Amino acid sequence: MAATGRSSWNVVKISPATHPLVLGTAGELESYDPATGELVATVATSGISDVDDAIDRAAARVRRSPWRNDGALRARVLFRWAARMRENSEWLAELLTREQGKTLGQARGEVASSISMIEYNAGLARAIYGRSIALKEGVHGVVLREPVGVIAAITPWNYPLNLTIRAVAPALAAGNAVVVKPASLTPAIVAAAMSLLDHEDLPADIAAVVVGPGGTVGDRLVTHPDVDMIAFTGDSSTGINVMKSAADGLKRVSLELGGKSPNIVFADADMEKALAGAENAIFSAAGQICTAGSRLLVEESIKDEFVGRLAERAEAMRVGDGLDPSSEMGPVVSAEQKRTVLDYIEIGRSEGTIIAGGEAMESGAHANGHFVRPTIVADLPSTSRLVAEEVFGPVLAVQPFADEDEAIAIANSSEFGLACGLWTNDLNRTWRMGRAIESGTIWINTYHHFYGETEVGGFKRSGIGRQQGIEGLLEFTETKHLNFDSNPNLF
Ligand code: NAD
């Protein structure tokens, strides 16, 4: 491999002939490397008839297959999938970097955590219990957890592997069938990883991948009468539309949506750790992460020093090709995303003060990619769109606060409630703040720690339902009560 980390690449070709879980007869989608513009993969695209075919087959099979009742079979299939992912992990990580742009280190982390998520759910597949209860003399209730049926998993491009597996692994572990639709910018990594699930032990038609635009292929998944549940991860406004469409069929929805998460630094925090944490919170994956700590709430007494030092770190970050081992931040995913991010930076320039970055990188090694400098903006009015809206790029808005009450008020002033960081050495404060902040995840003296075991999800406009953990798996089950009466008379 060359010093830049770039070796030659054989364009990945995914079609039903080579990857039978992919149902696509409508054409071909190409995906391109956001760092260089090179062709990365071609993937067969699906028409409405392919989507219908996938759903019809899944619906016909899922209620009659041993899959539904055989937890040991499901565990075996999922553990094998994890093992095959592990065998192919280096290739998957490179494909992920080439298709999405994140650094190879981050891509390796995403592959590893996806494998861990499969293994966690493989273990749970044999431990989905109901309960029984004596209700009165001669009367017993048995409460069962049954699979929901056919799940449509619709996923975004920012953590394409992780966010697909976060839905698919528990859905399968609970005995459902799954039809996956990846985002059109990152179809190959999802189709390739899903295809590793394909094995003789996997019953036919229990998993399928369809590829194509959200407005047609995605919409058909949401509205098809035989889809029982939609597990959607993406933008809040798309999620609201998905929920509206799903309402006609009274379908169950799980929505993992956007965020504008506060990362709150108190004067008593460990400054070095908080600086590293604030940098990771916003610039990891070029800010394209739903839980990005995109609002830095910093106590006024340390604001100048903290923000000044964070700006130095941002300016020193090496932004480049994700395959170059020296790169600390890759490109944003597409030309369109770059334009969106630059538009927000212009809002920052006109309404506040840019104290780091503030521009695209378009010359030399950056000429063919979608690179934006890590950007920090201070002195913004609280009404600024840059304070309120999700940018989904490497842009941090600074919001100073005077005391704990003001920090809570600013943190909760967002319409989102996905994640929050708290940096302080005061244990009692972490408890008070942790209870007061309206957010699905609160990291204390850390940021972006995710585990298969612990639930994630949003308050307010950040979503409905939880993924990961035991609750995340139970979202993919229906509760049924069987009532037994052994008395000789009815009442
Ligand atoms: P997006 O909403 O544009 O697309 C997400 C998926 O929905 C894609 O597969 C897309 O094709 C599909 N889609 C679009 N319109 C549809 C429709 N009408 N019916 C059915 N499907 C449709 O989001 P994106 O740009 O791919 O991803 C970025 C967004 O995802 C950000 O807002 C980010 O915060 C959010 N996100 C949330 C989480 C979380 O866990 N809360 C995680 C990652 C990303």
XYZ file of C-alpha atoms and ligand atoms in Angstrom:
535
model
C 0.000 0.000 0.000
C 1.321 3.470 -0.878
C 2.237 5.985 1.849
C -1.099 7.730 1.263
C -2.883 4.481 2.056
C -4.422 4.355 -1.446
C -3.966 1.144 -3.393
C -5.714 0.144 -6.581
C -9.379 -0.727 -6.162
C -11.528 -3.121 -8.094
C -14.923 -1.526 -8.500
C -17.375 -3.570 -6.411
C -20.255 -4.946 -8.488
C -23.353 -6.035 -6.647
C -26.180 -7.727 -8.504
C -28.759 -10.411 -7.725
C -26.587 -12.901 -9.644
C -23.634 -12.436 -7.278
C -25.553 -11.301 -4.163
C -28.909 -13.148 -4.059
C -30.301 -11.189 -1.081
C -30.261 -8.062 -3.283
C -33.458 -7.801 -5.325
C -32.858 -5.412 -8.196
C -34.062 -5.552 -11.773
C -34.518 -1.831 -12.438
C -31.005 -0.714 -13.315
C -27.764 0.173 -11.594
C -26.699 2.760 -9.051
C -23.112 3.991 -8.902
C -21.439 5.208 -5.730
C -18.436 7.511 -5.708
C -15.577 8.186 -3.321
C -16.183 11.552 -1.608
C -12.421 12.082 -1.217
C -11.449 11.600 -4.870
C -14.567 11.312 -7.016
C -13.558 7.796 -8.123
C -16.163 5.126 -8.860
C -16.371 2.773 -5.867
C -19.248 0.408 -6.641
C -22.205 -0.384 -8.837
C -25.292 -1.845 -7.204
C -28.448 -3.227 -8.805
C -31.442 -0.996 -8.155
C -34.941 -2.133 -7.358
C -38.221 -1.233 -8.960
C -41.567 -1.326 -7.191
C -42.052 -4.904 -8.405
C -38.786 -5.928 -6.680
C -39.939 -4.312 -3.434
C -43.311 -6.040 -3.669
C -41.578 -9.319 -4.423
C -39.309 -8.995 -1.355
C -42.232 -8.134 0.940
C -44.609 -10.764 -0.478
C -42.002 -13.479 -0.062
C -41.081 -12.366 3.454
C -44.728 -12.126 4.508
C -45.552 -15.561 3.092
C -42.619 -17.155 4.890
C -42.178 -15.430 8.239
C -45.244 -16.784 10.045
C -44.672 -20.354 8.857
C -40.911 -20.635 9.185
C -39.077 -22.374 12.066
C -37.263 -19.036 12.305
C -40.177 -17.707 14.326
C -39.858 -20.216 17.169
C -36.280 -21.465 17.039
C -34.048 -19.108 19.015
C -31.071 -21.452 18.727
C -31.319 -21.359 14.919
C -31.463 -17.568 14.947
C -28.487 -17.376 17.291
C -26.486 -19.722 15.053
C -27.265 -17.706 11.916
C -26.411 -14.407 13.605
C -23.160 -15.689 15.150
C -22.134 -17.016 11.735
C -22.930 -13.643 10.180
C -20.706 -11.944 12.784
C -17.895 -14.408 12.070
C -18.106 -13.788 8.319
C -18.105 -10.036 8.943
C -14.989 -10.453 11.073
C -13.238 -12.496 8.354
C -13.974 -9.693 5.877
C -13.586 -6.766 8.279
C -10.573 -5.111 6.657
C -12.181 -5.161 3.212
C -15.495 -3.909 4.634
C -13.705 -1.050 6.409
C -11.935 -0.009 3.217
C -15.197 -0.156 1.249
C -16.850 1.948 3.952
C -14.118 4.583 3.812
C -14.172 4.658 0.024
C -17.941 4.938 -0.186
C -18.667 7.200 2.801
C -15.429 9.142 3.360
C -14.736 8.606 7.069
C -11.179 7.777 8.090
C -10.094 4.153 7.962
C -9.712 4.142 11.750
C -13.319 5.278 12.144
C -14.470 2.765 9.526
C -12.693 -0.056 11.362
C -14.444 1.078 14.539
C -17.818 1.018 12.777
C -17.216 -2.494 11.443
C -16.078 -3.731 14.865
C -19.052 -2.242 16.689
C -21.415 -3.674 14.068
C -19.982 -7.153 14.646
C -20.320 -6.663 18.387
C -23.962 -5.585 17.915
C -24.720 -8.759 15.931
C -23.103 -10.922 18.598
C -24.988 -9.192 21.397
C -28.310 -9.803 19.650
C -27.308 -13.360 18.697
C -26.974 -14.043 22.430
C -30.355 -12.479 23.164
C -32.064 -14.564 20.457
C -32.255 -17.476 22.925
C -33.401 -15.355 25.839
C -36.648 -13.729 24.727
C -38.972 -14.609 27.561
C -42.575 -13.842 28.321
C -44.047 -14.452 31.773
C -46.864 -16.365 33.395
C -49.049 -15.197 36.198
C -51.746 -16.753 38.406
C -54.715 -14.395 38.033
C -57.333 -16.029 40.253
C -58.389 -19.498 41.307
C -57.975 -21.754 38.239
C -57.084 -18.858 35.925
C -53.629 -18.244 34.500
C -52.249 -15.740 32.078
C -49.249 -16.424 29.844
C -47.742 -13.348 28.248
C -45.686 -14.081 25.142
C -43.279 -11.992 23.111
C -43.842 -12.825 19.462
C -42.113 -11.455 16.379
C -43.895 -8.505 14.759
C -43.646 -9.952 11.223
C -42.079 -8.130 8.278
C -39.796 -5.233 9.213
C -38.696 -2.553 6.746
C -35.331 -1.121 7.844
C -34.656 2.216 6.122
C -31.243 3.643 6.905
C -29.060 6.749 6.242
C -25.587 7.205 4.792
C -23.579 8.523 7.721
C -23.046 5.270 9.669
C -24.511 3.024 7.004
C -23.267 -0.266 8.396
C -23.843 0.350 12.067
C -27.277 1.872 11.677
C -28.462 -0.916 9.403
C -27.197 -3.635 11.726
C -28.564 -1.831 14.767
C -32.046 -2.482 13.332
C -31.514 -5.744 11.438
C -29.728 -7.746 14.170
C -32.418 -7.337 16.878
C -35.223 -7.677 14.323
C -33.823 -11.023 13.174
C -32.950 -12.100 16.722
C -36.615 -11.592 17.650
C -37.748 -13.860 14.786
C -38.856 -11.309 12.191
C -38.159 -11.073 8.451
C -36.344 -7.927 7.291
C -36.281 -5.940 4.075
C -33.478 -3.363 4.145
C -33.242 -0.159 2.123
C -29.905 1.644 2.386
C -29.343 5.295 1.503
C -28.488 5.833 -2.151
C -25.051 7.343 -1.347
C -23.895 4.188 0.473
C -25.634 1.152 -1.015
C -22.609 -1.106 -1.530
C -21.379 -1.342 2.055
C -24.884 -2.289 3.216
C -25.544 -4.757 0.383
C -22.114 -6.355 0.867
C -22.513 -6.741 4.638
C -26.095 -8.023 4.367
C -24.954 -10.569 1.776
C -22.609 -12.094 4.350
C -25.754 -13.133 6.206
C -26.700 -15.350 3.287
C -26.018 -18.950 4.287
C -27.776 -22.300 3.949
C -29.016 -22.069 7.559
C -30.811 -18.782 6.898
C -34.354 -19.718 5.861
C -35.309 -18.442 2.399
C -36.882 -14.983 2.107
C -36.187 -13.935 5.706
C -33.793 -11.166 4.635
C -33.625 -9.021 1.506
C -32.077 -5.760 0.326
C -33.777 -3.304 -2.001
C -31.945 -0.273 -3.370
C -33.345 2.956 -4.746
C -34.726 6.410 -3.988
C -36.545 7.111 -0.736
C -39.488 8.685 -2.557
C -40.313 5.506 -4.498
C -38.593 2.402 -3.112
C -38.636 3.724 0.484
C -42.227 4.901 0.201
C -43.371 1.526 -1.124
C -41.795 -0.166 1.900
C -43.626 2.205 4.221
C -47.031 1.848 2.549
C -47.066 -1.826 1.501
C -49.890 -3.498 3.471
C -47.773 -6.525 4.411
C -45.015 -4.541 6.120
C -45.768 -4.640 9.844
C -43.170 -2.216 11.180
C -40.829 0.445 9.868
C -37.483 0.941 11.594
C -36.389 4.285 10.170
C -33.155 6.171 10.828
C -32.661 9.519 9.134
C -33.591 13.165 9.046
C -36.407 14.363 11.352
C -38.546 15.782 8.544
C -38.241 12.539 6.539
C -39.126 10.604 9.699
C -42.259 12.693 10.196
C -43.339 11.967 6.608
C -42.632 8.260 7.103
C -44.778 8.281 10.240
C -47.622 10.043 8.408
C -47.538 7.502 5.562
C -47.323 4.612 8.019
C -50.343 5.946 9.913
C -52.733 4.933 7.138
C -51.816 1.293 7.694
C -51.525 1.830 11.479
C -48.033 0.399 11.241
C -45.633 0.368 14.105
C -42.716 2.806 13.678
C -39.358 3.211 15.328
C -37.822 6.579 14.451
C -34.174 7.484 15.093
C -33.880 11.060 13.899
C -31.754 14.196 14.039
C -30.094 16.107 16.848
C -28.465 19.359 17.940
C -26.777 18.041 21.000
C -25.351 20.238 23.765
C -21.873 19.447 25.046
C -21.637 21.251 28.400
C -18.262 22.157 29.926
C -18.064 23.487 33.499
C -15.079 25.393 34.891
C -14.257 22.529 37.273
C -13.874 19.963 34.454
C -10.603 18.267 33.550
C -9.728 20.741 30.811
C -7.476 18.453 28.718
C -10.019 15.656 28.680
C -12.875 18.055 27.935
C -10.937 19.596 25.026
C -10.307 16.196 23.474
C -13.940 15.291 24.126
C -15.305 18.474 22.539
C -13.139 17.922 19.455
C -14.309 14.325 19.117
C -17.943 15.303 19.773
C -18.175 17.628 16.772
C -15.437 16.679 14.311
C -15.659 12.883 14.483
C -16.945 11.598 11.104
C -16.771 15.237 9.918
C -19.729 16.077 12.150
C -21.999 13.725 10.209
C -23.272 11.883 13.215
C -26.735 12.298 14.680
C -25.343 12.651 18.207
C -22.688 15.248 17.208
C -21.987 17.646 20.067
C -22.718 20.550 17.755
C -23.476 23.085 20.495
C -20.614 23.783 22.907
C -22.067 25.182 26.130
C -19.112 26.520 28.094
C -19.053 28.243 31.495
C -18.305 31.940 31.037
C -15.306 31.979 33.409
C -13.332 29.563 31.153
C -14.900 30.433 27.820
C -12.021 32.387 26.283
C -9.332 29.925 27.303
C -11.354 26.808 26.424
C -12.641 28.028 23.089
C -9.228 29.483 22.164
C -7.530 26.166 22.811
C -10.244 24.241 20.982
C -9.805 26.560 17.983
C -6.053 25.818 17.967
C -6.822 22.101 17.925
C -9.365 22.542 15.115
C -6.895 24.508 13.005
C -4.248 21.820 13.546
C -6.497 18.913 12.518
C -5.303 17.066 9.432
C -8.219 16.937 7.012
C -7.790 14.581 4.077
C -8.429 11.315 2.333
C -9.796 8.818 4.841
C -7.390 6.172 3.520
C -4.366 8.326 4.354
C -3.316 7.143 7.836
C -2.365 10.697 8.812
C -5.893 12.058 8.195
C -7.860 12.898 11.323
C -11.016 13.988 9.505
C -12.282 12.942 6.078
C -14.514 14.729 3.568
C -18.255 15.241 3.918
C -20.245 12.698 1.978
C -21.257 14.564 -1.186
C -21.107 17.830 -3.116
C -24.660 18.564 -1.978
C -23.765 18.020 1.674
C -20.742 20.286 1.265
C -22.981 23.054 -0.134
C -25.375 22.667 2.805
C -22.525 22.893 5.310
C -21.020 25.944 3.587
C -24.440 27.653 3.620
C -24.585 27.208 7.393
C -21.042 28.561 7.704
C -22.194 31.691 5.855
C -24.975 32.118 8.413
C -22.268 31.887 11.071
C -20.141 34.499 9.307
C -22.990 36.985 9.054
C -24.514 36.436 12.521
C -21.471 35.519 14.638
C -17.678 35.275 14.672
C -15.785 32.465 12.928
C -12.925 31.533 15.216
C -11.654 28.442 13.358
C -12.029 27.102 9.813
C -14.920 28.654 7.947
C -14.211 27.446 4.425
C -13.976 24.563 1.993
C -10.625 22.990 1.022
C -10.465 22.808 -2.751
C -6.872 22.787 -3.911
C -4.004 20.273 -4.125
C -4.875 16.910 -2.596
C -8.339 18.237 -1.730
C -9.244 19.325 -5.272
C -11.478 16.380 -6.197
C -13.173 15.789 -2.866
C -15.780 17.399 -0.626
C -13.598 18.790 2.152
C -14.590 21.433 4.710
C -12.317 22.811 7.433
C -13.303 22.086 11.049
C -15.234 25.237 11.930
C -16.084 26.955 15.226
C -18.502 29.892 15.420
C -18.976 32.106 18.520
C -21.114 35.172 19.381
C -24.261 33.783 17.769
C -27.700 35.034 18.814
C -29.841 32.294 20.357
C -32.260 32.748 17.442
C -29.618 31.818 14.859
C -30.429 28.871 12.609
C -26.883 27.687 13.293
C -27.825 27.281 16.955
C -31.208 25.665 16.268
C -30.796 23.439 13.213
C -28.834 20.278 12.546
C -25.951 21.055 10.148
C -24.632 17.503 9.807
C -21.119 18.739 9.150
C -17.999 19.897 11.048
C -19.461 23.143 12.405
C -19.604 23.960 16.122
C -21.762 26.735 17.660
C -20.490 28.149 20.978
C -23.050 29.122 23.659
C -21.650 30.508 26.961
C -23.582 30.102 30.224
C -23.315 31.645 33.700
C -24.514 28.844 35.969
C -26.127 25.419 36.102
C -29.694 26.707 35.687
C -28.778 28.642 32.590
C -26.897 25.642 31.168
C -30.008 23.472 31.613
C -32.239 26.134 30.046
C -29.981 26.522 27.000
C -29.508 22.753 26.626
C -33.263 22.127 26.718
C -34.142 25.061 24.452
C -33.578 22.802 21.417
C -36.428 21.065 19.643
C -34.178 17.977 19.569
C -33.246 15.694 22.473
C -30.868 13.006 21.268
C -27.618 13.273 23.261
C -25.713 15.496 25.671
C -22.185 15.692 27.090
C -21.435 16.874 30.649
C -17.894 17.770 31.719
C -17.521 18.392 35.449
C -15.898 16.872 38.525
C -18.908 17.637 40.728
C -20.743 14.360 41.269
C -23.891 15.956 42.676
C -24.097 18.251 39.677
C -23.893 15.316 37.230
C -26.927 13.803 38.939
C -28.936 17.063 38.969
C -28.070 17.871 35.365
C -28.490 14.286 34.222
C -32.062 14.283 35.511
C -32.919 17.763 34.204
C -31.704 17.435 30.635
C -34.206 16.197 28.058
C -32.133 13.751 26.093
C -31.985 10.021 25.318
C -28.276 9.697 26.147
C -26.144 11.730 28.553
C -22.393 11.152 28.530
C -20.547 12.237 31.671
C -16.890 13.122 31.186
C -16.919 11.307 27.861
C -18.670 11.484 24.493
C -19.763 9.138 21.704
C -19.516 5.963 23.730
C -21.940 3.417 22.269
C -22.535 -0.141 23.428
C -24.828 -2.853 22.117
C -26.047 -3.275 25.695
C -27.328 0.267 26.235
C -30.375 1.877 24.650
C -30.197 4.934 22.390
C -32.992 7.102 21.066
C -34.478 10.524 21.099
C -36.679 12.806 23.151
C -38.763 15.413 21.330
C -38.014 15.809 17.593
C -35.163 13.281 17.799
C -37.401 10.244 17.549
C -39.713 7.617 18.924
C -38.666 4.319 20.462
C -35.278 2.945 21.426
C -32.660 0.873 19.655
C -29.877 -1.273 21.117
C -30.048 -3.001 24.476
C -32.882 -5.251 25.578
C -35.496 -2.548 24.996
C -34.209 -2.165 21.452
C -34.810 -5.851 20.802
C -38.236 -5.876 22.436
C -39.336 -3.072 20.060
C -39.348 -5.812 17.423
C -41.807 -7.990 19.356
C -45.573 -8.052 19.832
C -46.976 -8.873 23.251
C -49.679 -11.519 23.362
C -51.702 -12.707 26.344
C -52.979 -16.307 26.430
C -55.583 -16.738 29.175
C -56.323 -20.190 30.619
C -59.391 -20.965 32.739
C -59.567 -24.465 34.288
C -62.716 -23.795 36.340
C -65.788 -25.944 35.541
C -68.046 -22.901 35.055
C -67.355 -19.875 32.882
C -67.689 -17.069 35.477
P -32.718 11.003 5.017
O -33.878 11.215 5.933
O -32.584 11.875 3.845
O -32.717 9.501 4.464
C -32.742 8.372 5.317
C -33.294 7.194 4.543
O -34.667 7.436 4.263
C -32.619 6.963 3.198
O -32.488 5.578 2.973
C -33.604 7.598 2.232
O -33.516 7.079 0.930
C -34.920 7.227 2.888
N -36.078 8.057 2.525
C -36.086 9.341 2.083
N -37.354 9.734 1.834
C -38.157 8.693 2.132
C -39.567 8.478 2.083
N -40.401 9.436 1.686
N -40.053 7.279 2.452
C -39.231 6.302 2.894
N -37.883 6.437 2.943
C -37.355 7.624 2.570
O -31.414 11.070 5.968
P -29.880 11.029 5.518
O -29.558 12.337 4.881
O -29.597 9.765 4.789
O -29.170 10.921 6.945
C -28.891 12.008 7.753
C -29.940 12.197 8.844
O -30.076 10.997 9.610
C -29.578 13.267 9.855
O -30.707 14.058 10.131
C -29.171 12.484 11.084
O -29.301 13.170 12.303
C -30.085 11.326 11.010
N -29.552 10.210 11.789
C -30.148 9.862 12.972
C -29.607 8.836 13.763
C -30.201 8.433 15.101
O -29.860 7.374 15.608
N -31.063 9.221 15.715
C -28.467 8.180 13.323
C -27.881 8.589 12.118
C -28.442 9.590 11.355
